């Protein structure tokens, strides 16, 4: 046990002395969170809206005020003809124009039926969709209020509700994604590189000749990185809550426990890579190409798995990130309890054991 | 028998059909400097790995420090030291930390470890460098530290795998002074080398060719036997007939 502590102490020295790696280890999650939180967001905020109001009555004014006051829009100006819409869009500043027909209020109160036209610049289809959805939601709210006042019979009120993420905040999507990627990158790459480095410098040989059990040598590598990855998880969660204003819906303990499980999964993957790779470059290459790319593609973080062709969906099941990502989303965003994540948890445990089994077998073969 | 620290008899190791080590038998006495020579691919490394407890033999018997290589390799590991040609120190650890680390691996700790560490630093004259990172030291110093670390726990035998690769002749000579010192203290030195001048420094030399020991004796007797005036001559006569290479 004391020998083990000696080994762990040495690993910490390595990690702490290597300033560059340390900066990567602790800086990467912060940078990624800030990037995804503020730069790479697909939320639309303060989008400029043009108003073409032919009725200029109380109803249209109320709606315009509401739109202006929402955090998604700001009114950029009032137009006087439809032609101006196209020329404004060409200038590229506004993406949405709202057109109120003549007698808007009258139509509502007498004909019980009024029309509003939304015109969006769909040269960027995603943004156009999002802007249209936001605007429709505001208009629908207004309509619902009117209906309550009047108690109109026989009206079907369509009420859409975005469960778990009512404001459609992208943080709910990317925070679990960032956690997954960071763990995969740091856990697997750092461990494999640090083991392979010992092979390269010949120190592994000396350790193996010593009375130390090989398994302890390997375990001692994993523990500092386990702690570091765990620190990163805490860092990401703190930023999610205090910088991005996200709330953790489910049990924090469950979330952290599942995270530790996933860190162990990635560490075993790193161990497996280290038994294959003979140089640090190869270890890094395998981690990046064989782990990061599939993780990015198949975790469901960037591209919805449901839309993939069946063979790719099958492949995605083999990627551990997919399961961790789904666990984090269930616990953190949906607030589900352990009983809902048993299946992915068991799959992760099974994968971890499989990696460890193969890694230890390969490790022994190299010794014999 | 108490004087014999390494004993092998018909020691063989096969990899599939390939016989890396073919029935080698020899004995090494306590405090002896035993040179283990051979061309690349002759089977030196495999034999050394077996003696260090890293590989099990296919057949034959071998005892190291009185322990059997088949069943007691954990005990063997406790009583041997090992230094490879890469010197195997941690570059981003300080000199003192390296010494303490390797001492700790061999179960030294507390006051004993501290005392041995400081003794070693004084003996090597490294008082000013003790808190420098090993990576910043010249090669010759790293080599001396690596060797001293390998014998810090007072092993019965120290295995040196080409310990002087890439080091200049003066430093090599100084390094051999350390080896003699260790041998005088009763530590058996088992050394592989490609330098024939170093072979002359050994008490006895074995030369492996194609997995077997082709010659084993003191340098003087070997030179007599092969009628040449240098170990290089002996080695070339034997190695020329080798069928395997690399």
Coordinates of C-alpha atoms in Angstrom, one line a residue:
Chain A
X1 CA 0.0 0.0 0.0
X2 CA 2.8 2.4 0.9
X3 CA 4.6 1.5 -2.3
X4 CA 1.4 2.3 -4.1
X5 CA 1.4 5.8 -2.5
X6 CA 4.9 6.3 -3.6
X7 CA 3.8 5.6 -7.2
X8 CA 0.8 7.9 -7.0
X9 CA 2.9 10.7 -5.5
X10 CA 5.2 10.3 -8.5
X11 CA 2.3 10.6 -10.9
X12 CA 1.1 13.7 -9.3
X13 CA 4.6 15.2 -9.6
X14 CA 4.5 14.4 -13.3
X15 CA 1.1 16.0 -13.8
X16 CA 1.9 19.1 -11.7
X17 CA 5.4 19.7 -13.2
X18 CA 4.1 19.5 -16.7
X19 CA 2.6 23.0 -16.9
X20 CA 1.5 22.7 -20.4
X21 CA -0.6 19.6 -19.8
X22 CA -2.0 21.1 -16.7
X23 CA -3.2 24.2 -18.6
X24 CA -4.8 21.9 -21.1
X25 CA -6.4 19.7 -18.4
X26 CA -8.0 22.6 -16.5
X27 CA -8.3 25.2 -19.3
X28 CA -9.9 23.1 -21.9
X29 CA -13.2 22.6 -20.1
X30 CA -13.4 26.3 -19.4
X31 CA -12.7 27.3 -22.9
X32 CA -15.1 24.8 -24.3
X33 CA -17.9 25.9 -22.0
X34 CA -17.4 29.5 -22.9
X35 CA -17.2 28.8 -26.6
X36 CA -20.3 26.7 -26.6
X37 CA -22.0 29.0 -24.2
X38 CA -21.4 32.3 -25.9
X39 CA -19.9 31.8 -29.3
X40 CA -21.2 28.6 -30.8
X41 CA -24.8 29.0 -29.7
X42 CA -27.7 28.4 -32.0
X43 CA -30.0 30.5 -29.8
X44 CA -31.1 33.7 -31.4
X45 CA -31.0 36.7 -29.2
X46 CA -32.0 40.3 -30.0
X47 CA -32.7 39.5 -33.5
X48 CA -33.8 42.7 -35.4
X49 CA -37.4 42.7 -36.5
X50 CA -39.1 44.9 -39.0
X51 CA -42.7 45.9 -38.6
X52 CA -45.1 46.7 -41.3
X53 CA -48.3 47.8 -39.6
X54 CA -51.2 48.7 -41.9
X55 CA -53.7 48.8 -39.0
X56 CA -52.0 50.9 -36.3
X57 CA -54.5 50.0 -33.7
X58 CA -54.4 49.0 -30.1
X59 CA -54.2 45.2 -30.8
X60 CA -51.3 45.5 -33.2
X61 CA -49.5 47.9 -30.9
X62 CA -49.8 45.6 -27.9
X63 CA -48.3 42.7 -29.9
X64 CA -45.5 44.9 -31.2
X65 CA -44.6 46.0 -27.7
X66 CA -44.5 42.4 -26.5
X67 CA -42.2 41.4 -29.3
X68 CA -40.0 44.3 -28.6
X69 CA -39.8 43.4 -25.0
X70 CA -38.9 39.8 -25.4
X71 CA -35.2 39.0 -25.1
X72 CA -35.2 37.4 -28.6
X73 CA -36.2 40.4 -30.6
X74 CA -35.7 44.1 -30.9
X75 CA -37.7 46.2 -33.3
X76 CA -35.4 47.7 -35.9
X77 CA -37.9 49.9 -37.6
X78 CA -41.3 50.5 -39.1
X79 CA -41.8 50.0 -42.8
X80 CA -44.4 51.5 -45.1
X81 CA -44.5 49.0 -47.9
X82 CA -43.8 45.3 -48.6
X83 CA -41.1 46.2 -51.1
X84 CA -39.0 47.6 -48.3
X85 CA -38.9 44.2 -46.7
X86 CA -36.8 42.7 -49.5
X87 CA -34.4 45.6 -49.6
X88 CA -33.9 45.5 -45.8
X89 CA -33.3 41.7 -45.9
X90 CA -30.7 42.3 -48.7
X91 CA -28.8 44.6 -46.4
X92 CA -28.7 41.6 -44.2
X93 CA -29.4 43.1 -40.8
X94 CA -32.9 41.9 -40.1
X95 CA -34.1 38.4 -40.5
X96 CA -37.8 38.8 -39.8
X97 CA -40.6 41.1 -40.8
X98 CA -44.1 41.1 -39.2
X99 CA -47.0 42.3 -41.3
X100 CA -50.3 43.4 -39.7
X101 CA -53.1 43.7 -42.2
X102 CA -55.6 46.6 -42.1
X103 CA -58.3 46.5 -39.5
X104 CA -56.4 44.0 -37.4
X105 CA -58.3 44.7 -34.2
X106 CA -61.6 44.9 -35.9
X107 CA -61.1 41.5 -37.5
X108 CA -60.3 40.0 -34.2
X109 CA -63.2 41.4 -32.3
X110 CA -65.9 41.1 -35.0
X111 CA -64.9 38.3 -37.4
X112 CA -63.1 36.3 -34.6
X113 CA -60.4 35.8 -37.1
X114 CA -57.4 37.8 -38.0
X115 CA -54.2 37.3 -39.9
X116 CA -50.6 38.1 -39.3
X117 CA -47.9 37.5 -41.8
X118 CA -44.4 36.6 -40.8
X119 CA -41.7 36.9 -43.5
X120 CA -38.3 35.5 -42.7
X121 CA -35.0 35.5 -44.4
X122 CA -34.4 31.8 -45.0
X123 CA -31.0 32.1 -46.5
X124 CA -30.0 30.6 -43.2
X125 CA -32.8 28.0 -42.7
X126 CA -32.1 27.2 -39.1
X127 CA -32.1 30.7 -37.9
X128 CA -35.2 31.5 -39.9
X129 CA -37.0 28.5 -38.3
X130 CA -36.0 29.5 -34.8
X131 CA -37.0 33.2 -35.4
X132 CA -40.4 32.1 -36.8
X133 CA -41.0 29.8 -33.8
X134 CA -40.2 32.5 -31.3
X135 CA -42.4 35.0 -33.0
X136 CA -45.3 32.5 -33.3
X137 CA -45.0 31.6 -29.6
X138 CA -45.4 35.3 -28.6
X139 CA -48.4 35.7 -30.9
X140 CA -50.0 32.5 -29.7
X141 CA -49.6 33.7 -26.1
X142 CA -51.4 36.9 -27.0
X143 CA -54.2 35.0 -28.7
X144 CA -54.6 32.7 -25.7
X145 CA -55.1 35.7 -23.5
X146 CA -57.7 37.1 -25.8
X147 CA -59.6 33.9 -25.8
X148 CA -59.6 33.6 -22.0
X149 CA -61.1 37.1 -21.8
X150 CA -63.9 36.4 -24.3
X151 CA -64.5 32.7 -23.4
X152 CA -65.2 31.9 -27.0
X153 CA -66.9 28.5 -27.5
X154 CA -65.5 25.9 -29.8
X155 CA -62.1 27.1 -30.3
X156 CA -59.3 24.6 -30.3
X157 CA -56.3 26.0 -28.5
X158 CA -53.1 24.5 -29.6
X159 CA -50.8 24.6 -26.7
X160 CA -47.2 23.5 -27.4
X161 CA -45.0 23.0 -24.4
X162 CA -41.3 22.3 -24.6
X163 CA -40.8 20.0 -21.7
X164 CA -37.5 20.0 -19.7
X165 CA -36.2 23.0 -21.6
X166 CA -39.1 25.5 -22.1
X167 CA -36.8 28.3 -23.3
X168 CA -35.1 26.0 -25.7
X169 CA -31.7 26.9 -24.2
X170 CA -28.9 25.3 -26.0
X171 CA -26.9 24.9 -22.7
X172 CA -29.2 22.0 -22.0
X173 CA -27.8 20.3 -25.0
X174 CA -24.2 21.3 -25.0
X175 CA -23.3 21.0 -21.3
X176 CA -23.7 17.2 -21.3
X177 CA -22.0 17.2 -24.7
X178 CA -19.0 19.1 -23.4
X179 CA -18.8 16.9 -20.3
X180 CA -18.7 13.8 -22.5
X181 CA -16.1 15.1 -24.9
X182 CA -13.8 16.4 -22.2
X183 CA -13.8 13.1 -20.3
X184 CA -13.2 11.2 -23.4
X185 CA -10.3 13.4 -24.5
X186 CA -8.6 13.8 -21.2
X187 CA -9.3 10.4 -19.7
X188 CA -8.3 8.3 -22.6
X189 CA -5.6 10.4 -24.2
X190 CA -3.8 11.6 -21.0
X191 CA -3.6 8.1 -19.5
X192 CA -2.5 6.4 -22.7
X193 CA 0.1 9.0 -23.4
X194 CA 1.5 8.9 -19.8
X195 CA 1.8 5.1 -19.9
X196 CA 3.3 5.0 -23.4
X197 CA 5.8 7.8 -22.3
X198 CA 7.1 5.4 -19.6
X199 CA 7.5 2.7 -22.3
X200 CA 9.5 5.2 -24.4
X201 CA 11.8 6.4 -21.7
X202 CA 12.4 2.9 -20.5
X203 CA 11.2 3.6 -17.0
X204 CA 8.4 1.1 -17.5
X205 CA 11.0 -1.7 -17.9
X206 CA 12.5 -0.7 -14.6
X207 CA 9.2 -0.6 -12.9
X208 CA 8.4 -4.1 -14.2
X209 CA 11.7 -5.5 -13.0
X210 CA 11.0 -4.1 -9.6
X211 CA 8.9 -6.0 -7.0
X212 CA 5.9 -3.8 -7.8
X213 CA 2.9 -5.6 -9.2
X214 CA 2.3 -4.4 -12.8
X215 CA -1.3 -3.8 -11.9
X216 CA -0.3 -1.2 -9.3
X217 CA 1.9 0.6 -11.9
X218 CA -1.2 0.9 -14.1
X219 CA -3.6 1.8 -11.3
X220 CA -1.3 4.5 -10.1
X221 CA -1.5 6.1 -13.5
X222 CA -5.2 6.1 -13.4
X223 CA -5.8 7.8 -10.0
X224 CA -4.4 11.3 -10.7
X225 CA -6.3 11.4 -14.0
X226 CA -9.4 10.2 -12.3
X227 CA -9.1 13.1 -9.8
X228 CA -8.3 15.6 -12.6
X229 CA -11.2 14.5 -14.7
X230 CA -13.5 14.7 -11.7
X231 CA -12.2 18.3 -11.0
X232 CA -13.1 19.1 -14.6
X233 CA -16.6 17.7 -14.2
X234 CA -17.1 19.9 -11.1
X235 CA -15.7 22.9 -13.0
X236 CA -18.1 22.3 -15.9
X237 CA -21.1 21.9 -13.6
X238 CA -20.2 25.1 -11.6
X239 CA -19.9 27.0 -14.9
X240 CA -23.2 25.6 -16.1
X241 CA -25.0 26.7 -13.0
X242 CA -23.3 30.0 -12.2
X243 CA -22.3 31.3 -15.6
X244 CA -24.9 29.9 -17.9
X245 CA -27.8 29.9 -15.4
X246 CA -28.6 26.2 -15.8
X247 CA -30.2 24.2 -13.0
X248 CA -29.3 20.6 -12.3
X249 CA -32.7 19.0 -12.3
X250 CA -31.9 15.5 -10.9
X251 CA -29.8 14.2 -8.1
X252 CA -26.3 15.7 -8.1
X253 CA -24.9 12.6 -6.3
X254 CA -26.3 10.4 -9.0
X255 CA -24.8 12.6 -11.7
X256 CA -21.4 12.6 -10.1
X257 CA -21.4 8.9 -9.5
X258 CA -22.3 8.2 -13.1
X259 CA -19.5 10.7 -14.1
X260 CA -17.0 8.7 -12.1
X261 CA -18.2 5.5 -13.8
X262 CA -17.6 7.2 -17.2
X263 CA -14.2 8.5 -16.2
X264 CA -13.3 4.9 -15.3
X265 CA -14.5 3.8 -18.7
X266 CA -12.4 6.4 -20.5
X267 CA -9.4 5.5 -18.3
X268 CA -9.7 1.9 -19.3
X269 CA -9.9 2.9 -22.9
X270 CA -6.7 4.9 -22.4
X271 CA -5.1 1.8 -20.8
X272 CA -6.2 -0.3 -23.8
X273 CA -4.7 2.3 -26.2
X274 CA -1.5 2.2 -24.3
X275 CA -1.1 -1.5 -24.8
X276 CA -1.4 -1.0 -28.6
X277 CA 0.5 2.2 -29.1
X278 CA 4.3 2.1 -29.1
X279 CA 4.9 5.9 -29.2
X280 CA 3.2 8.9 -27.6
X281 CA 2.3 10.2 -31.0
X282 CA 0.6 7.0 -32.0
X283 CA -1.3 7.0 -28.6
X284 CA -2.4 10.6 -29.2
X285 CA -3.4 9.8 -32.8
X286 CA -5.5 6.8 -31.8
X287 CA -7.2 8.8 -29.1
X288 CA -8.1 11.6 -31.4
X289 CA -9.1 9.7 -34.5
X290 CA -10.5 6.5 -33.1
X291 CA -12.1 8.0 -30.0
X292 CA -12.9 11.7 -30.5
X293 CA -14.4 11.5 -34.0
X294 CA -16.8 8.7 -33.2
X295 CA -17.6 10.4 -29.9
X296 CA -18.4 13.6 -31.7
X297 CA -20.5 11.9 -34.4
X298 CA -22.3 9.2 -32.5
X299 CA -22.9 10.7 -29.0
X300 CA -26.1 12.5 -30.3
X301 CA -24.6 15.7 -29.2
X302 CA -24.1 17.2 -32.6
X303 CA -26.2 15.1 -34.8
X304 CA -29.4 13.3 -33.8
X305 CA -28.8 9.6 -33.9
X306 CA -32.5 9.0 -34.8
X307 CA -31.9 10.5 -38.2
X308 CA -28.9 8.3 -39.1
X309 CA -29.2 5.2 -41.4
X310 CA -29.9 2.0 -39.4
X311 CA -26.3 0.6 -39.8
X312 CA -24.9 3.8 -38.3
X313 CA -27.5 3.7 -35.5
X314 CA -26.3 0.2 -34.7
X315 CA -22.7 1.3 -34.6
X316 CA -23.5 4.2 -32.3
X317 CA -24.5 1.7 -29.7
X318 CA -20.9 0.7 -29.4
X319 CA -19.7 4.1 -28.6
X320 CA -19.5 4.7 -24.8
X321 CA -20.0 8.4 -25.1
X322 CA -23.5 7.9 -26.4
X323 CA -24.6 6.2 -23.2
X324 CA -23.0 8.7 -20.9
X325 CA -24.4 11.5 -22.9
X326 CA -27.9 10.1 -22.5
X327 CA -27.4 9.5 -18.8
X328 CA -26.3 13.1 -18.2
X329 CA -29.2 14.4 -20.1
X330 CA -31.7 12.2 -18.3
X331 CA -30.3 13.2 -14.8
X332 CA -29.2 16.7 -15.3
X333 CA -31.9 18.1 -17.7
X334 CA -34.9 15.8 -17.2
X335 CA -34.3 15.2 -13.5
X336 CA -34.9 11.5 -13.8
X337 CA -33.9 9.1 -11.1
X338 CA -31.5 6.1 -11.1
X339 CA -34.3 3.7 -12.2
X340 CA -34.4 5.5 -15.6
X341 CA -30.7 5.2 -16.3
X342 CA -30.1 1.6 -15.2
X343 CA -29.7 0.4 -18.8
X344 CA -27.1 2.8 -20.0
X345 CA -25.3 2.4 -16.6
X346 CA -25.1 -1.3 -17.0
X347 CA -23.9 -0.9 -20.6
X348 CA -21.1 1.4 -19.5
X349 CA -20.1 -1.0 -16.7
X350 CA -20.0 -3.9 -19.2
X351 CA -17.9 -1.8 -21.7
X352 CA -15.5 -0.8 -19.0
X353 CA -15.0 -4.4 -17.9
X354 CA -14.5 -5.5 -21.4
X355 CA -11.8 -2.8 -22.1
X356 CA -10.1 -3.7 -18.8
X357 CA -10.1 -7.4 -19.6
X358 CA -8.6 -6.9 -23.0
X359 CA -6.1 -4.4 -21.8
X360 CA -4.9 -6.5 -18.9
X361 CA -4.6 -9.5 -21.2
X362 CA -2.6 -7.6 -23.7
X363 CA -0.5 -6.2 -21.0
X364 CA 0.4 -9.7 -19.7
X365 CA 1.1 -11.0 -23.2
X366 CA 3.7 -8.2 -23.6
X367 CA 5.3 -9.3 -20.4
X368 CA 5.5 -13.0 -21.2
Chain B
X1 CA 26.7 -23.2 -3.1
X2 CA 26.2 -20.1 -0.9
X3 CA 28.6 -18.3 -3.1
X4 CA 26.7 -18.9 -6.3
X5 CA 24.1 -16.2 -7.0
X6 CA 23.1 -17.2 -10.4
X7 CA 22.8 -20.8 -11.5
X8 CA 21.4 -22.0 -14.8
X9 CA 21.3 -25.5 -16.2
X10 CA 20.0 -26.2 -19.7
X11 CA 18.0 -23.0 -19.6
X12 CA 15.9 -22.7 -22.8
X13 CA 13.3 -20.3 -24.1
X14 CA 11.4 -20.8 -27.3
X15 CA 9.1 -18.4 -29.1
X16 CA 7.1 -20.8 -31.3
X17 CA 9.6 -22.7 -33.4
X18 CA 12.3 -20.1 -32.7
X19 CA 14.8 -21.1 -30.0
X20 CA 15.9 -17.7 -28.6
X21 CA 17.9 -19.2 -25.8
X22 CA 19.2 -22.7 -26.3
X23 CA 20.1 -24.8 -23.2
X24 CA 22.5 -22.4 -21.6
X25 CA 24.3 -23.4 -18.4
X26 CA 26.5 -21.2 -16.3
X27 CA 27.1 -20.0 -12.7
X28 CA 27.9 -16.6 -11.4
X29 CA 29.6 -16.1 -8.0
X30 CA 29.0 -13.5 -5.4
X31 CA 30.8 -10.2 -6.0
X32 CA 31.8 -11.2 -9.5
X33 CA 31.6 -8.9 -12.6
X34 CA 30.1 -11.1 -15.2
X35 CA 30.2 -9.9 -18.8
X36 CA 27.4 -11.2 -21.0
X37 CA 28.3 -10.6 -24.6
X38 CA 26.7 -11.5 -27.9
X39 CA 25.8 -10.0 -31.2
X40 CA 22.4 -8.5 -31.6
X41 CA 19.8 -11.2 -31.8
X42 CA 22.0 -13.8 -30.1
X43 CA 19.5 -14.1 -27.2
X44 CA 21.2 -12.0 -24.6
X45 CA 18.1 -9.9 -23.8
X46 CA 15.8 -12.9 -23.6
X47 CA 18.2 -14.6 -21.2
X48 CA 18.4 -11.5 -19.1
X49 CA 14.7 -11.2 -19.0
X50 CA 14.3 -14.7 -17.7
X51 CA 16.9 -14.0 -15.0
X52 CA 15.1 -10.8 -14.0
X53 CA 11.8 -12.7 -13.6
X54 CA 10.1 -11.0 -16.6
X55 CA 9.9 -14.1 -18.8
X56 CA 9.5 -17.7 -17.8
X57 CA 11.8 -20.2 -19.4
X58 CA 10.4 -23.0 -21.7
X59 CA 12.7 -25.6 -20.0
X60 CA 15.8 -26.0 -18.0
X61 CA 16.5 -24.7 -14.6
X62 CA 17.6 -21.3 -13.2
X63 CA 18.1 -19.9 -9.8
X64 CA 18.7 -16.2 -9.1
X65 CA 19.8 -15.2 -5.6
X66 CA 18.7 -18.6 -4.5
X67 CA 15.2 -18.3 -5.9
X68 CA 13.7 -20.4 -8.6
X69 CA 12.7 -18.4 -11.8
X70 CA 9.6 -20.6 -12.3
X71 CA 8.0 -20.2 -8.9
X72 CA 9.7 -17.4 -7.0
X73 CA 10.1 -14.6 -9.4
X74 CA 8.5 -12.1 -7.0
X75 CA 11.3 -12.9 -4.5
X76 CA 13.9 -12.6 -7.3
X77 CA 12.6 -9.1 -8.1
X78 CA 13.2 -8.0 -4.5
X79 CA 16.8 -9.0 -4.6
X80 CA 18.0 -7.7 -7.9
X81 CA 18.6 -4.2 -9.3
X82 CA 18.2 -3.3 -12.9
X83 CA 19.5 -0.6 -15.2
X84 CA 18.7 -0.3 -18.8
X85 CA 20.6 1.5 -21.6
X86 CA 18.1 4.3 -21.5
X87 CA 19.1 5.1 -17.9
X88 CA 15.4 5.2 -17.0
X89 CA 15.2 8.1 -14.7
X90 CA 12.2 10.5 -14.7
X91 CA 13.3 13.6 -16.5
X92 CA 10.7 15.9 -14.9
X93 CA 11.5 14.7 -11.4
X94 CA 14.3 16.1 -9.3
X95 CA 17.4 14.1 -8.6
X96 CA 16.3 13.6 -5.0
X97 CA 12.8 12.7 -6.0
X98 CA 14.1 10.1 -8.4
X99 CA 16.3 8.5 -5.8
X100 CA 13.5 8.5 -3.2
X101 CA 11.0 7.1 -5.8
X102 CA 13.1 4.2 -6.8
X103 CA 14.1 3.5 -3.2
X104 CA 10.4 3.6 -2.3
X105 CA 9.5 1.1 -5.0
X106 CA 11.9 -1.4 -3.4
X107 CA 10.3 -0.9 -0.1
X108 CA 12.8 1.5 1.5
X109 CA 11.0 4.2 3.5
X110 CA 11.1 6.7 6.3
X111 CA 14.4 7.6 8.0
X112 CA 16.2 4.8 6.3
X113 CA 15.2 6.0 2.8
X114 CA 16.1 9.7 3.7
X115 CA 19.5 8.7 5.1
X116 CA 20.4 6.5 2.1
X117 CA 19.2 9.2 -0.3
X118 CA 21.4 11.9 1.3
X119 CA 24.4 9.5 1.5
X120 CA 24.1 8.8 -2.2
X121 CA 23.8 12.5 -3.1
X122 CA 27.0 13.1 -1.0
X123 CA 28.9 10.2 -2.5
X124 CA 28.1 11.3 -6.0
X125 CA 28.9 14.9 -5.2
X126 CA 25.5 16.1 -6.3
X127 CA 24.7 18.3 -3.3
X128 CA 24.1 21.3 -5.6
X129 CA 22.1 19.3 -8.2
X130 CA 19.9 17.4 -5.8
X131 CA 16.9 19.7 -6.4
X132 CA 17.4 20.1 -10.1
X133 CA 15.3 18.2 -12.6
X134 CA 17.1 15.2 -14.0
X135 CA 16.3 16.3 -17.5
X136 CA 18.7 19.2 -17.1
X137 CA 21.7 17.0 -16.2
X138 CA 24.4 15.8 -18.6
X139 CA 24.2 12.2 -19.8
X140 CA 27.1 11.0 -17.7
X141 CA 25.5 12.1 -14.5
X142 CA 22.2 10.5 -15.3
X143 CA 24.1 7.3 -15.9
X144 CA 25.8 7.4 -12.5
X145 CA 22.5 8.3 -10.8
X146 CA 20.7 5.5 -12.6
X147 CA 23.3 3.0 -11.5
X148 CA 23.4 4.2 -7.9
X149 CA 19.6 4.1 -7.8
X150 CA 19.7 0.5 -9.1
X151 CA 21.8 -0.6 -6.1
X152 CA 20.3 1.7 -3.5
X153 CA 18.4 -1.2 -1.9
X154 CA 21.6 -3.3 -1.7
X155 CA 20.5 -6.0 -4.1
X156 CA 22.4 -9.3 -4.4
X157 CA 22.7 -8.9 -8.1
X158 CA 22.5 -5.9 -10.4
X159 CA 21.7 -6.4 -14.1
X160 CA 23.1 -3.8 -16.4
X161 CA 21.7 -3.8 -19.9
X162 CA 24.3 -2.0 -22.1
X163 CA 24.8 0.6 -19.4
X164 CA 27.3 2.7 -21.3
X165 CA 25.6 3.2 -24.6
X166 CA 26.2 6.7 -26.0
X167 CA 28.6 7.8 -23.3
X168 CA 32.1 9.1 -24.0
X169 CA 35.2 7.0 -23.1
X170 CA 36.2 9.1 -20.0
X171 CA 32.7 8.9 -18.5
X172 CA 32.6 5.2 -19.3
X173 CA 35.9 4.6 -17.4
X174 CA 34.4 6.6 -14.4
X175 CA 31.3 4.5 -14.6
X176 CA 33.4 1.3 -14.4
X177 CA 34.9 2.6 -11.2
X178 CA 31.4 2.6 -9.7
X179 CA 30.9 -0.9 -10.9
X180 CA 34.1 -2.0 -9.2
X181 CA 33.0 -0.3 -6.0
X182 CA 29.7 -2.1 -6.1
X183 CA 31.4 -5.4 -6.7
X184 CA 33.8 -4.8 -3.8
X185 CA 30.7 -4.3 -1.6
X186 CA 29.6 -7.8 -2.6
X187 CA 27.1 -7.0 -5.2
X188 CA 27.3 -9.3 -8.2
X189 CA 27.3 -7.4 -11.5
X190 CA 25.7 -8.9 -14.6
X191 CA 26.5 -6.7 -17.5
X192 CA 25.8 -6.8 -21.2
X193 CA 27.9 -4.6 -23.5
X194 CA 29.0 -4.1 -27.1
X195 CA 32.3 -2.4 -26.1
X196 CA 35.1 -4.9 -26.2
X197 CA 37.4 -2.8 -24.0
X198 CA 34.7 -3.1 -21.3
X199 CA 34.7 -6.9 -21.7
X200 CA 38.3 -6.8 -20.6
X201 CA 37.2 -5.2 -17.3
X202 CA 35.0 -8.2 -16.4
X203 CA 36.1 -11.0 -14.1
X204 CA 34.6 -13.5 -16.5
X205 CA 32.9 -13.2 -19.9
X206 CA 30.4 -15.4 -21.7
X207 CA 29.8 -14.9 -25.4
X208 CA 26.5 -16.0 -26.8
X209 CA 26.1 -17.1 -30.4
X210 CA 22.8 -18.1 -31.9
X211 CA 21.2 -18.7 -28.5
X212 CA 24.0 -20.8 -27.0
X213 CA 27.0 -19.9 -25.0
X214 CA 29.9 -20.3 -27.3
X215 CA 32.6 -19.4 -24.8
X216 CA 32.9 -18.7 -21.1
X217 CA 36.0 -17.8 -19.2
X218 CA 38.2 -15.0 -17.9
X219 CA 39.3 -12.5 -20.6
X220 CA 42.9 -13.8 -20.3
X221 CA 42.0 -17.4 -20.8
X222 CA 39.7 -16.6 -23.7
X223 CA 42.4 -14.6 -25.4
X224 CA 44.8 -17.6 -24.9
X225 CA 42.3 -20.1 -26.1
X226 CA 41.5 -18.1 -29.3
X227 CA 45.1 -17.1 -29.8
X228 CA 44.5 -13.4 -30.1
X229 CA 45.6 -10.4 -28.0
X230 CA 42.2 -8.7 -27.6
X231 CA 38.7 -9.6 -26.6
X232 CA 37.6 -8.1 -29.9
X233 CA 39.5 -10.8 -31.7
X234 CA 37.8 -13.5 -29.6
X235 CA 34.4 -12.0 -30.2
X236 CA 34.9 -11.6 -34.0
X237 CA 36.0 -15.2 -34.4
X238 CA 32.9 -16.5 -32.6
X239 CA 30.4 -14.0 -34.0
X240 CA 31.6 -14.6 -37.6
X241 CA 30.1 -18.1 -37.5
X242 CA 26.7 -16.9 -36.3
X243 CA 23.8 -17.8 -38.5
X244 CA 21.3 -15.4 -37.0
X245 CA 21.5 -11.7 -37.1
X246 CA 19.2 -8.9 -36.0

